[in-house]
Amino acid sequence: MALQTPANGTPPFPLKQLTILAICRFSEPIAFNSILAYTYVMVKDLNGGEDKDTAFYAGLLVSAYAVAEALTAMGWGALSDRYGRKPIVLIGLGGVAISSLIFGLAETYWVALLARFIGGALNGNVAVMQTMVAEMVKVPEHEPAAYASQPFVWTLGGIIGSAMGGFLAQPATFYPSLFPADGLFGRYPYLLPNLVSVVVIVIAIIQGIIFLEETNPRSILFHSTTKEAADGEVAVIEDDDDRVDERTPLTRCQQLRGPRISAVGERPAILEEGLPVAVGQNFDIRRTSFGTVHSIQFTSEAQANTASTQATIVEEYTGPTFNFTIIMLTIALVLVAYHQMGFATLLPTHLLDAPAAPPGHLDLIGGLGYTVHDVGIYLAVNGVLGLLIQGLIFPVFVDRVGVWHSFIWMVILYPTCYVVLPFLGALPASLQSSGIYLAMVLQSFFGIIVTPTALILLKNATPSPTILGRVNGLAMSGCCLARTISPPLAGIIYAAGGSAAAWFSCGAVAVLGILQLFWVPREHVHDVVVDNALLRKTISHSEDRNRNVEHGGGNSVQEI
């Protein structure tokens, strides 16, 4: 396939290919998030009923996928550089389908754990799909909408997956007239949600085979220059070490020197998109999204992009990479990532676990005794809350409060969402649901505000654009490691000390984050521009309003 440009010289927005890729992307969180609604009861069933270590084994099951993905993602990324993005994406989807089928048919815990590990080992799509988006977008003005599509689709798939897992698990119990106890789904009570996931993934694979186009410049040029190569006109391969900018890959790869095509190979050391969270947690400070569905730029960046589309040559930075501010902000991000993931895995466990005290009495050991149907609804609502807060509230809140103060206040207030949950058992049944929703709203609000603002501060603290890749790699690896170890560790605490101990452990880590703020140097981010991809507005914010007002500037919201 040859790369073509319209007569006016401006490539069109790649809507068709982004839609096809979004369908592939959409199928993955359906499989990932569906398991969270029933993991706890599934582990209990596989272990023969009551088991005091069920919470730990459930957490281990959640993390197994991410561990395997971390071990193989770099290899899949390298293969996509050599053989093309499309086959690797389709293989990754196939791995998720195989993993889901084995998981649904598992009759022992270790088979279920192996299924999760196989799925992670066969899937490297987290990096490859990001790279495909970068290679599809040829015009800087198209980037906000293009990059916003991926986290949006991931969140939407997670919402549907959470609800599907809750409503389709144990069908012989909840729908006995349709699924007899002695039938296939009576014998395998967790097969149905996984079977539906497999069907969705197979549909994504088929449409990907037919419609998805290759984006790897190496693969495209290889096929388009086969005749020239046979005639001796072989493209020169040269490692472009001299040109280093914010798009420089974390792992360098050789690039074909022919038509000027840039491939971005973003492969953080540890990846965690196999973890079932309400909102996608992947980020890259070299991009303008900062893990959100928006495009966020410092004013200087926005002005530079408006003034010129020419590539800017940046001098190589020779100073220290990780200064004190970068290290402290990274630690703050790691602490948030740990207790944030702890909440995501403890909530369904606490909801599903049987109460250890009579209704209306304080229960610091057991759970609330809800069904998988109830948990599916709560998790789906949690995903909707995350999407609404990120799309509608985040840009307005940061505009009013400022980047630095948003970060500080969210860290300070974060422990409150963990204080509510241990005492829900003492409430009347009619009020428990309100308490659960309150905790979810607080968790979503704090988490969705604090992470992007911390990333903005991290980028602002980086001394040169040429080292953004290394700074991002440190932050991403630390956060992903924290999210990977959080589920089993929180499960150990739950199994050993009960539900209150597990929630208070998350609260303790959040309090540690407050204490750590004393060592975080204040970063002055005077002005950022948020391109709200959902509302199609640009929101400009300045932390020093008085200064801007005096000069006739200030806060502005403009339609674009």
Coordinates of C-alpha atoms in Angstrom, one line a residue:
M1 CA 0.0 0.0 0.0
A2 CA 1.5 3.3 -1.0
L3 CA 1.0 6.4 1.2
Q4 CA -1.1 9.0 -0.6
T5 CA -1.7 12.7 0.1
P6 CA -4.7 14.6 -1.3
A7 CA -4.2 17.3 -4.0
N8 CA -4.4 20.1 -1.4
G9 CA -1.4 18.6 0.4
T10 CA -3.2 18.0 3.7
P11 CA -3.9 14.4 4.6
P12 CA -7.5 13.8 5.8
F13 CA -8.5 12.7 9.3
P14 CA -8.0 8.9 9.3
L15 CA -11.6 8.3 10.7
K16 CA -12.1 4.9 9.0
Q17 CA -8.8 3.4 10.2
L18 CA -9.2 4.8 13.7
T19 CA -12.7 3.3 13.8
I20 CA -11.4 -0.1 12.8
L21 CA -8.6 0.1 15.3
A22 CA -11.1 1.3 18.0
I23 CA -13.2 -1.8 17.4
C24 CA -10.1 -3.9 18.0
R25 CA -9.3 -1.8 21.1
F26 CA -12.9 -2.0 22.3
S27 CA -12.9 -5.8 22.4
E28 CA -10.0 -6.1 24.9
P29 CA -11.4 -4.3 28.0
I30 CA -14.7 -6.3 27.6
A31 CA -12.7 -9.4 28.4
F32 CA -10.4 -7.8 31.0
N33 CA -13.1 -6.0 33.0
S34 CA -15.7 -8.8 32.9
I35 CA -13.7 -11.0 35.3
L36 CA -13.6 -8.4 38.1
A37 CA -17.3 -8.8 39.0
Y38 CA -16.9 -12.5 39.7
T39 CA -13.2 -13.2 40.4
Y40 CA -13.7 -13.5 44.1
V41 CA -16.6 -16.0 44.0
M42 CA -14.9 -17.9 41.2
V43 CA -11.8 -18.4 43.2
K44 CA -13.9 -19.5 46.2
D45 CA -15.7 -22.1 43.9
L46 CA -12.5 -23.4 42.4
N47 CA -11.0 -23.8 45.9
G48 CA -14.0 -25.8 47.1
G49 CA -15.9 -23.2 49.1
E50 CA -14.6 -21.2 52.1
D51 CA -11.0 -20.3 52.0
K52 CA -9.5 -17.6 54.2
D53 CA -6.9 -16.8 51.4
T54 CA -9.5 -16.3 48.7
A55 CA -8.9 -12.5 48.6
F56 CA -5.2 -13.1 48.0
Y57 CA -5.7 -15.7 45.2
A58 CA -8.3 -13.4 43.6
G59 CA -5.8 -10.5 43.6
L60 CA -3.1 -12.8 42.1
L61 CA -5.5 -13.8 39.3
V62 CA -6.1 -10.2 38.5
S63 CA -2.3 -9.4 38.3
A64 CA -1.1 -12.5 36.4
Y65 CA -2.1 -11.0 33.0
A66 CA -0.1 -7.8 33.6
V67 CA 3.0 -9.7 34.8
A68 CA 3.0 -11.9 31.7
E69 CA 2.4 -8.8 29.5
A70 CA 5.4 -7.0 31.0
L71 CA 7.7 -9.9 30.2
T72 CA 6.7 -10.2 26.6
A73 CA 5.6 -6.7 25.5
M74 CA 9.1 -5.5 24.4
G75 CA 9.4 -8.6 22.2
W76 CA 6.0 -8.1 20.5
G77 CA 6.9 -4.4 20.0
A78 CA 10.2 -5.4 18.3
L79 CA 8.3 -8.0 16.1
S80 CA 5.9 -5.3 15.1
D81 CA 8.8 -3.1 14.0
R82 CA 10.1 -5.9 11.8
Y83 CA 7.0 -7.6 10.5
G84 CA 4.3 -4.9 10.8
R85 CA 1.7 -3.7 13.3
K86 CA -1.3 -5.4 11.9
P87 CA -0.3 -9.1 12.4
I88 CA 0.9 -8.4 15.9
V89 CA -2.4 -6.7 16.8
L90 CA -4.4 -9.6 15.5
I91 CA -2.2 -12.2 17.3
G92 CA -2.7 -10.2 20.5
L93 CA -6.5 -10.3 20.1
G94 CA -6.3 -14.0 19.4
G95 CA -4.3 -14.5 22.6
V96 CA -7.0 -12.7 24.6
A97 CA -9.7 -14.9 23.0
I98 CA -7.7 -18.1 23.8
S99 CA -7.1 -16.9 27.4
S100 CA -10.8 -16.1 27.9
L101 CA -11.9 -19.5 26.6
I102 CA -9.5 -21.4 28.9
F103 CA -10.4 -19.2 31.8
G104 CA -14.1 -19.9 31.4
L105 CA -13.5 -23.6 31.2
A106 CA -11.1 -23.8 34.1
E107 CA -12.0 -26.3 36.8
T108 CA -9.0 -25.6 39.0
Y109 CA -7.5 -22.4 40.2
W110 CA -4.1 -23.1 38.6
V111 CA -5.7 -23.6 35.2
A112 CA -7.4 -20.2 35.6
L113 CA -4.1 -18.6 36.6
L114 CA -2.4 -20.2 33.6
A115 CA -5.1 -18.9 31.3
R116 CA -4.5 -15.3 32.5
F117 CA -0.7 -15.7 32.1
I118 CA -1.1 -17.1 28.6
G119 CA -3.3 -14.1 27.6
G120 CA -0.8 -11.6 28.8
A121 CA 2.2 -13.4 27.2
L122 CA 0.4 -13.4 23.8
N123 CA -0.7 -9.8 23.9
G124 CA 1.5 -6.8 23.2
N125 CA -1.2 -4.5 21.9
V126 CA -0.9 -1.8 24.5
A127 CA 2.2 -0.4 22.8
V128 CA 1.5 -1.5 19.2
M129 CA -1.9 0.2 19.0
Q130 CA -0.5 3.4 20.4
T131 CA 2.1 3.3 17.8
M132 CA -0.5 2.7 15.1
V133 CA -2.4 5.8 16.1
A134 CA 0.8 7.9 15.9
E135 CA 1.5 6.5 12.4
M136 CA -2.0 7.1 11.2
V137 CA -2.1 10.7 12.2
K138 CA -0.2 12.9 9.8
V139 CA -1.5 16.4 10.8
P140 CA -0.8 17.8 14.3
E141 CA -4.3 19.3 14.4
H142 CA -5.8 15.8 14.2
E143 CA -3.9 14.5 17.2
P144 CA -6.2 15.5 20.1
A145 CA -9.2 13.7 18.6
A146 CA -7.2 10.7 17.5
Y147 CA -5.4 10.1 20.8
A148 CA -8.7 10.8 22.8
S149 CA -10.4 7.9 20.9
Q150 CA -8.2 5.2 22.5
P151 CA -8.9 5.9 26.3
F152 CA -12.5 6.7 25.5
V153 CA -13.0 3.3 23.7
W154 CA -11.1 1.5 26.5
T155 CA -13.4 3.0 29.1
L156 CA -16.5 2.3 27.2
G157 CA -15.5 -1.3 26.7
G158 CA -14.7 -1.6 30.4
I159 CA -18.1 -0.3 31.3
I160 CA -19.8 -2.9 29.1
G161 CA -17.4 -5.6 30.3
S162 CA -18.1 -4.9 34.0
A163 CA -21.8 -5.2 33.5
M164 CA -21.5 -8.2 31.3
G165 CA -19.4 -10.1 33.8
G166 CA -21.9 -9.4 36.6
F167 CA -25.0 -10.4 34.6
L168 CA -23.7 -13.4 32.7
A169 CA -21.7 -15.2 35.4
Q170 CA -23.4 -18.1 37.1
P171 CA -26.3 -18.2 34.6
A172 CA -27.7 -21.5 35.9
T173 CA -28.2 -19.8 39.3
F174 CA -29.8 -16.6 38.1
Y175 CA -31.6 -17.8 34.9
P176 CA -32.5 -21.5 35.7
S177 CA -35.3 -21.5 33.1
L178 CA -32.7 -20.8 30.3
F179 CA -29.6 -22.5 31.7
P180 CA -30.3 -25.8 33.5
A181 CA -28.0 -26.7 36.4
D182 CA -27.0 -30.0 34.7
G183 CA -26.1 -28.2 31.4
L184 CA -22.9 -26.8 30.0
F185 CA -23.2 -23.5 31.8
G186 CA -24.2 -25.2 35.0
R187 CA -21.0 -27.2 35.0
Y188 CA -19.0 -24.1 33.9
P189 CA -20.7 -21.2 35.7
Y190 CA -18.2 -18.6 34.4
L191 CA -18.0 -19.7 30.8
L192 CA -20.8 -17.6 29.4
P193 CA -19.2 -14.1 30.0
N194 CA -16.0 -15.4 28.6
L195 CA -17.7 -17.0 25.6
V196 CA -19.4 -13.7 24.8
S197 CA -16.0 -12.0 25.1
V198 CA -14.5 -14.5 22.6
V199 CA -17.3 -13.8 20.1
V200 CA -16.7 -10.0 20.4
I201 CA -12.9 -10.5 19.9
V202 CA -13.4 -12.9 16.9
I203 CA -15.6 -10.2 15.3
A204 CA -12.9 -7.6 15.9
I205 CA -10.2 -10.0 14.4
I206 CA -12.3 -10.6 11.3
Q207 CA -13.0 -6.9 10.6
G208 CA -9.3 -6.2 11.4
I209 CA -8.1 -8.8 8.8
I210 CA -10.4 -7.4 6.2
F211 CA -10.2 -3.6 6.8
L212 CA -7.2 -2.7 9.0
E213 CA -4.3 -1.3 7.0
E214 CA -0.7 -1.6 7.9
T215 CA 0.9 1.5 9.3
N216 CA 4.5 0.5 9.9
P217 CA 6.6 2.6 7.5
R218 CA 9.2 -0.2 7.3
S219 CA 6.6 -2.7 6.2
I220 CA 4.9 -0.3 3.8
L221 CA 8.1 0.8 2.2
F222 CA 9.4 -2.8 2.0
H223 CA 6.3 -3.9 0.0
S224 CA 6.2 -0.8 -2.1
T225 CA 9.9 -0.9 -3.0
T226 CA 10.3 -4.7 -3.7
K227 CA 10.8 -4.0 -7.4
E228 CA 13.3 -1.2 -6.7
A229 CA 15.2 -3.5 -4.4
A230 CA 15.4 -6.2 -7.0
D231 CA 16.9 -3.6 -9.4
G232 CA 19.5 -2.6 -6.8
E233 CA 17.7 0.5 -5.5
V234 CA 17.7 -0.6 -1.9
A235 CA 16.8 1.9 0.8
V236 CA 19.6 2.9 3.2
I237 CA 19.1 1.8 6.8
E238 CA 20.6 4.3 9.2
D239 CA 20.2 4.7 13.0
D240 CA 19.1 8.3 13.4
D241 CA 20.9 9.0 16.7
D242 CA 21.5 12.6 16.0
R243 CA 17.8 13.7 15.9
V244 CA 16.4 13.5 19.4
D245 CA 13.0 15.0 20.3
E246 CA 10.0 14.3 22.4
R247 CA 8.9 11.6 20.0
T248 CA 12.1 9.6 20.3
P249 CA 11.2 6.0 21.2
L250 CA 12.1 4.6 24.6
T251 CA 13.7 1.7 22.6
R252 CA 15.4 3.0 19.5
C253 CA 14.8 1.1 16.3
Q254 CA 16.3 1.5 12.9
Q255 CA 14.4 3.6 10.4
L256 CA 14.2 3.5 6.7
R257 CA 15.5 6.6 5.1
G258 CA 13.4 7.3 2.1
P259 CA 10.1 9.2 2.4
R260 CA 10.1 11.1 5.7
I261 CA 7.9 8.9 7.8
S262 CA 8.1 8.8 11.6
A263 CA 7.3 5.7 13.6
V264 CA 6.8 6.0 17.3
G265 CA 7.7 2.9 19.3
E266 CA 6.5 3.5 22.8
R267 CA 7.2 0.5 25.0
P268 CA 7.4 1.2 28.7
A269 CA 9.2 -1.4 30.7
I270 CA 6.1 -2.6 32.6
L271 CA 2.6 -2.5 31.2
E272 CA -0.6 -2.9 33.0
E273 CA -3.5 -2.5 30.6
G274 CA -4.6 -6.0 31.4
L275 CA -5.6 -4.8 34.8
P276 CA -9.3 -4.2 35.1
V277 CA -9.6 -0.5 36.0
A278 CA -12.5 1.9 35.3
V279 CA -10.5 4.3 33.2
G280 CA -7.4 3.5 31.2
Q281 CA -4.2 4.2 33.2
N282 CA -1.6 4.3 30.4
F283 CA 0.1 7.6 29.9
D284 CA 3.0 9.2 28.0
I285 CA 4.2 12.7 28.9
R286 CA 5.7 13.0 25.5
R287 CA 2.1 13.2 24.3
T288 CA -0.4 16.0 25.1
S289 CA -3.1 13.7 26.5
F290 CA -1.4 13.0 29.9
G291 CA -3.6 9.9 30.3
T292 CA -6.9 11.8 29.6
V293 CA -9.3 12.2 26.7
H294 CA -8.1 15.7 26.2
S295 CA -5.1 17.5 24.6
I296 CA -3.2 19.5 27.3
Q297 CA -0.4 21.8 26.3
F298 CA 1.7 24.5 27.9
T299 CA 1.0 27.9 26.3
S300 CA 4.5 28.0 24.8
E301 CA 3.8 24.6 23.1
A302 CA 0.5 25.7 21.8
Q303 CA 1.9 28.9 20.4
A304 CA 4.8 27.1 18.8
N305 CA 2.4 24.6 17.1
T306 CA 0.2 27.5 15.8
A307 CA 3.2 29.5 14.6
S308 CA 4.9 26.7 12.6
T309 CA 4.5 23.1 11.7
Q310 CA 8.2 22.8 10.9
A311 CA 10.2 20.2 12.9
T312 CA 12.2 21.9 15.7
I313 CA 15.8 20.8 16.2
V314 CA 16.5 20.4 19.9
E315 CA 20.0 20.3 21.2
E316 CA 21.1 17.1 23.1
Y317 CA 20.8 17.5 26.9
T318 CA 23.9 16.4 28.8
G319 CA 22.8 17.2 32.4
P320 CA 21.3 14.9 35.0
T321 CA 18.1 13.2 33.9
F322 CA 16.3 12.6 37.2
N323 CA 16.4 15.7 39.3
F324 CA 14.9 15.9 42.8
T325 CA 11.5 17.2 41.6
I326 CA 11.2 14.4 39.1
I327 CA 11.9 11.7 41.7
M328 CA 9.5 13.2 44.2
L329 CA 6.7 13.5 41.7
T330 CA 7.3 10.0 40.5
I331 CA 7.1 8.7 44.1
A332 CA 3.8 10.6 44.5
L333 CA 2.4 8.9 41.3
V334 CA 3.5 5.5 42.5
L335 CA 1.7 5.9 45.9
V336 CA -1.5 7.0 44.1
A337 CA -1.2 4.1 41.6
Y338 CA -0.9 1.6 44.5
H339 CA -4.0 2.6 46.5
Q340 CA -6.0 3.4 43.4
M341 CA -5.5 -0.2 42.1
G342 CA -6.2 -1.5 45.6
F343 CA -9.6 0.2 45.5
A344 CA -10.4 -1.4 42.2
T345 CA -9.8 -4.9 43.4
L346 CA -10.9 -4.6 47.0
L347 CA -14.3 -3.1 46.1
P348 CA -15.8 -6.2 44.4
T349 CA -14.2 -8.5 47.0
H350 CA -15.8 -6.5 49.9
L351 CA -19.1 -6.4 48.1
L352 CA -19.1 -10.2 47.4
D353 CA -17.7 -11.5 50.7
A354 CA -20.2 -12.8 53.2
P355 CA -20.8 -10.6 56.3
A356 CA -19.2 -11.6 59.6
A357 CA -21.7 -9.7 61.7
P358 CA -25.5 -9.4 61.7
P359 CA -27.1 -6.7 59.5
G360 CA -26.9 -3.2 61.0
H361 CA -23.9 -4.0 63.1
L362 CA -20.3 -2.8 62.6
D363 CA -18.4 -5.4 60.6
L364 CA -14.7 -4.9 60.3
I365 CA -14.0 -8.4 59.1
G366 CA -16.5 -9.6 56.5
G367 CA -18.1 -8.1 53.5
L368 CA -21.5 -6.9 52.4
G369 CA -22.9 -10.1 50.9
Y370 CA -23.9 -8.7 47.5
T371 CA -24.4 -10.9 44.3
V372 CA -22.4 -10.7 41.1
H373 CA -25.3 -8.9 39.5
D374 CA -25.0 -6.1 42.1
V375 CA -21.3 -5.9 41.7
G376 CA -21.6 -5.8 37.9
I377 CA -23.9 -2.8 38.2
Y378 CA -21.6 -1.0 40.7
L379 CA -18.6 -1.5 38.5
A380 CA -20.4 -0.3 35.4
V381 CA -21.6 2.8 37.2
N382 CA -18.0 3.4 38.4
G383 CA -16.8 3.3 34.8
V384 CA -19.5 5.8 33.7
L385 CA -18.5 8.1 36.6
G386 CA -14.9 8.0 35.5
L387 CA -15.8 8.8 31.9
L388 CA -18.0 11.8 32.9
I389 CA -15.5 13.2 35.4
Q390 CA -12.6 12.9 33.0
G391 CA -14.6 14.3 30.0
L392 CA -16.6 17.1 31.7
I393 CA -15.4 17.9 35.2
F394 CA -11.6 17.6 34.8
P395 CA -11.0 20.5 32.4
V396 CA -13.3 22.8 34.3
F397 CA -11.9 21.9 37.7
V398 CA -8.3 22.4 36.7
D399 CA -9.2 25.6 35.0
R400 CA -10.7 27.0 38.2
V401 CA -8.3 25.6 40.8
G402 CA -5.0 25.4 38.9
V403 CA -2.6 22.5 38.1
W404 CA -0.6 22.7 41.3
H405 CA -3.5 23.2 43.7
S406 CA -5.5 20.5 42.0
F407 CA -2.7 18.1 42.6
I408 CA -2.2 19.1 46.2
W409 CA -5.8 19.0 47.2
M410 CA -6.5 15.7 45.6
V411 CA -3.6 14.0 47.4
I412 CA -4.7 15.6 50.7
L413 CA -8.4 14.5 50.3
Y414 CA -7.7 11.1 48.9
P415 CA -7.8 9.1 52.2
T416 CA -11.4 10.1 52.8
C417 CA -12.7 7.6 50.2
Y418 CA -11.2 4.7 52.1
V419 CA -12.6 5.8 55.5
V420 CA -16.2 5.4 54.3
L421 CA -16.2 1.7 53.2
P422 CA -15.2 -0.2 56.4
F423 CA -18.3 1.2 58.2
L424 CA -20.9 0.5 55.5
G425 CA -22.0 -2.7 57.3
A426 CA -23.3 -0.7 60.2
L427 CA -25.7 1.3 58.0
P428 CA -29.3 0.2 57.2
A429 CA -29.6 -1.7 54.0
S430 CA -31.3 1.3 52.4
L431 CA -28.3 3.5 53.0
Q432 CA -25.5 1.1 52.1
S433 CA -25.9 1.7 48.3
S434 CA -25.6 5.4 48.8
G435 CA -22.4 4.9 50.8
I436 CA -20.9 2.7 48.1
Y437 CA -21.7 5.3 45.4
L438 CA -20.2 8.1 47.6
A439 CA -16.9 6.1 47.9
M440 CA -16.9 5.5 44.1
V441 CA -17.5 9.2 43.3
L442 CA -14.7 10.3 45.6
Q443 CA -12.3 7.7 44.3
S444 CA -13.0 8.6 40.7
F445 CA -12.9 12.3 41.2
F446 CA -9.6 12.3 43.2
G447 CA -7.9 9.8 40.9
I448 CA -8.9 11.3 37.6
I449 CA -7.7 14.8 38.7
V450 CA -4.5 13.9 40.6
T451 CA -2.8 11.7 38.0
P452 CA -2.9 14.1 35.0
T453 CA -2.0 17.1 37.1
A454 CA 1.0 15.2 38.5
L455 CA 2.0 14.3 35.0
I456 CA 1.8 17.9 33.9
L457 CA 4.0 18.9 36.8
L458 CA 6.4 16.1 35.9
K459 CA 6.7 17.3 32.3
N460 CA 7.2 20.8 33.5
A461 CA 10.0 19.7 35.8
T462 CA 11.9 17.8 33.0
P463 CA 14.8 20.0 32.0
S464 CA 14.8 19.1 28.3
P465 CA 12.4 17.6 25.8
T466 CA 15.2 15.2 24.8
I467 CA 14.9 13.2 28.0
L468 CA 11.1 13.1 28.2
G469 CA 11.2 9.5 27.1
R470 CA 13.4 8.4 30.0
V471 CA 11.4 10.4 32.6
N472 CA 8.2 8.9 31.2
G473 CA 9.7 5.4 31.4
L474 CA 10.6 5.8 35.0
A475 CA 7.1 7.1 36.0
M476 CA 5.3 4.6 33.9
S477 CA 7.3 1.6 35.2
G478 CA 6.9 2.7 38.8
C479 CA 3.1 3.2 38.5
C480 CA 2.6 -0.1 36.6
L481 CA 4.7 -2.0 39.1
A482 CA 2.6 -0.5 41.9
R483 CA -0.6 -1.5 40.2
T484 CA 0.6 -5.0 39.6
I485 CA 1.6 -5.8 43.2
S486 CA -1.3 -4.0 44.7
P487 CA -4.1 -6.6 44.1
P488 CA -2.3 -9.6 45.7
L489 CA -0.9 -7.5 48.5
A490 CA -4.2 -6.0 49.4
G491 CA -5.7 -9.5 49.2
I492 CA -3.1 -10.8 51.7
I493 CA -4.1 -8.0 54.1
Y494 CA -7.8 -8.7 53.6
A495 CA -7.3 -12.4 54.2
A496 CA -5.2 -11.8 57.3
G497 CA -7.0 -8.9 59.0
G498 CA -10.4 -8.6 57.4
S499 CA -12.0 -5.9 55.2
A500 CA -11.4 -3.0 57.4
A501 CA -7.7 -3.8 57.6
A502 CA -7.4 -3.9 53.8
W503 CA -9.2 -0.6 53.4
F504 CA -7.2 1.1 56.1
S505 CA -4.0 -0.2 54.5
C506 CA -5.0 1.7 51.3
G507 CA -5.8 4.8 53.4
A508 CA -2.4 4.5 55.1
V509 CA -0.6 4.6 51.8
A510 CA -2.7 7.6 50.8
V511 CA -1.7 9.3 54.1
L512 CA 1.9 8.5 53.3
G513 CA 1.3 10.4 50.0
I514 CA 0.2 13.4 52.1
L515 CA 3.4 13.3 54.2
Q516 CA 5.5 12.9 51.0
L517 CA 4.1 16.3 49.8
F518 CA 6.4 18.1 52.1
W519 CA 9.3 16.9 49.9
V520 CA 7.7 17.8 46.6
P521 CA 9.0 21.1 45.3
R522 CA 6.3 23.4 44.1
E523 CA 6.1 23.6 40.3
H524 CA 4.7 26.8 38.8
V525 CA 2.7 25.9 35.8
H526 CA 1.4 29.4 34.8
D527 CA -0.6 28.5 31.8
V528 CA -2.0 25.4 30.1
V529 CA -4.4 25.0 27.2
V530 CA -6.9 22.1 27.4
D531 CA -8.4 21.0 24.1
N532 CA -11.6 19.3 25.3
A533 CA -12.1 16.6 22.6
L534 CA -15.6 15.7 24.0
L535 CA -17.0 19.2 24.2
R536 CA -14.9 20.6 21.3
K537 CA -13.7 23.6 23.3
T538 CA -10.4 24.9 24.3
I539 CA -9.9 26.0 27.9
S540 CA -7.0 28.2 28.8
H541 CA -5.9 28.4 32.4
S542 CA -3.4 30.6 34.2
E543 CA -2.5 30.1 37.9
D544 CA -1.6 33.8 38.2
R545 CA -4.9 35.3 37.2
N546 CA -4.2 38.8 38.5
R547 CA -1.1 39.1 36.4
N548 CA -3.1 38.1 33.3
V549 CA -6.0 40.4 34.1
E550 CA -3.6 43.3 34.4
H551 CA -2.4 42.6 30.9
G552 CA -5.9 42.2 29.5
G553 CA -5.7 38.4 29.4
G554 CA -7.1 35.9 31.7
N555 CA -9.3 32.8 31.6
S556 CA -11.0 32.1 28.3
V557 CA -13.2 29.5 26.8
Q558 CA -13.3 29.5 23.0
E559 CA -15.3 27.4 20.6
I560 CA -13.1 25.7 18.0

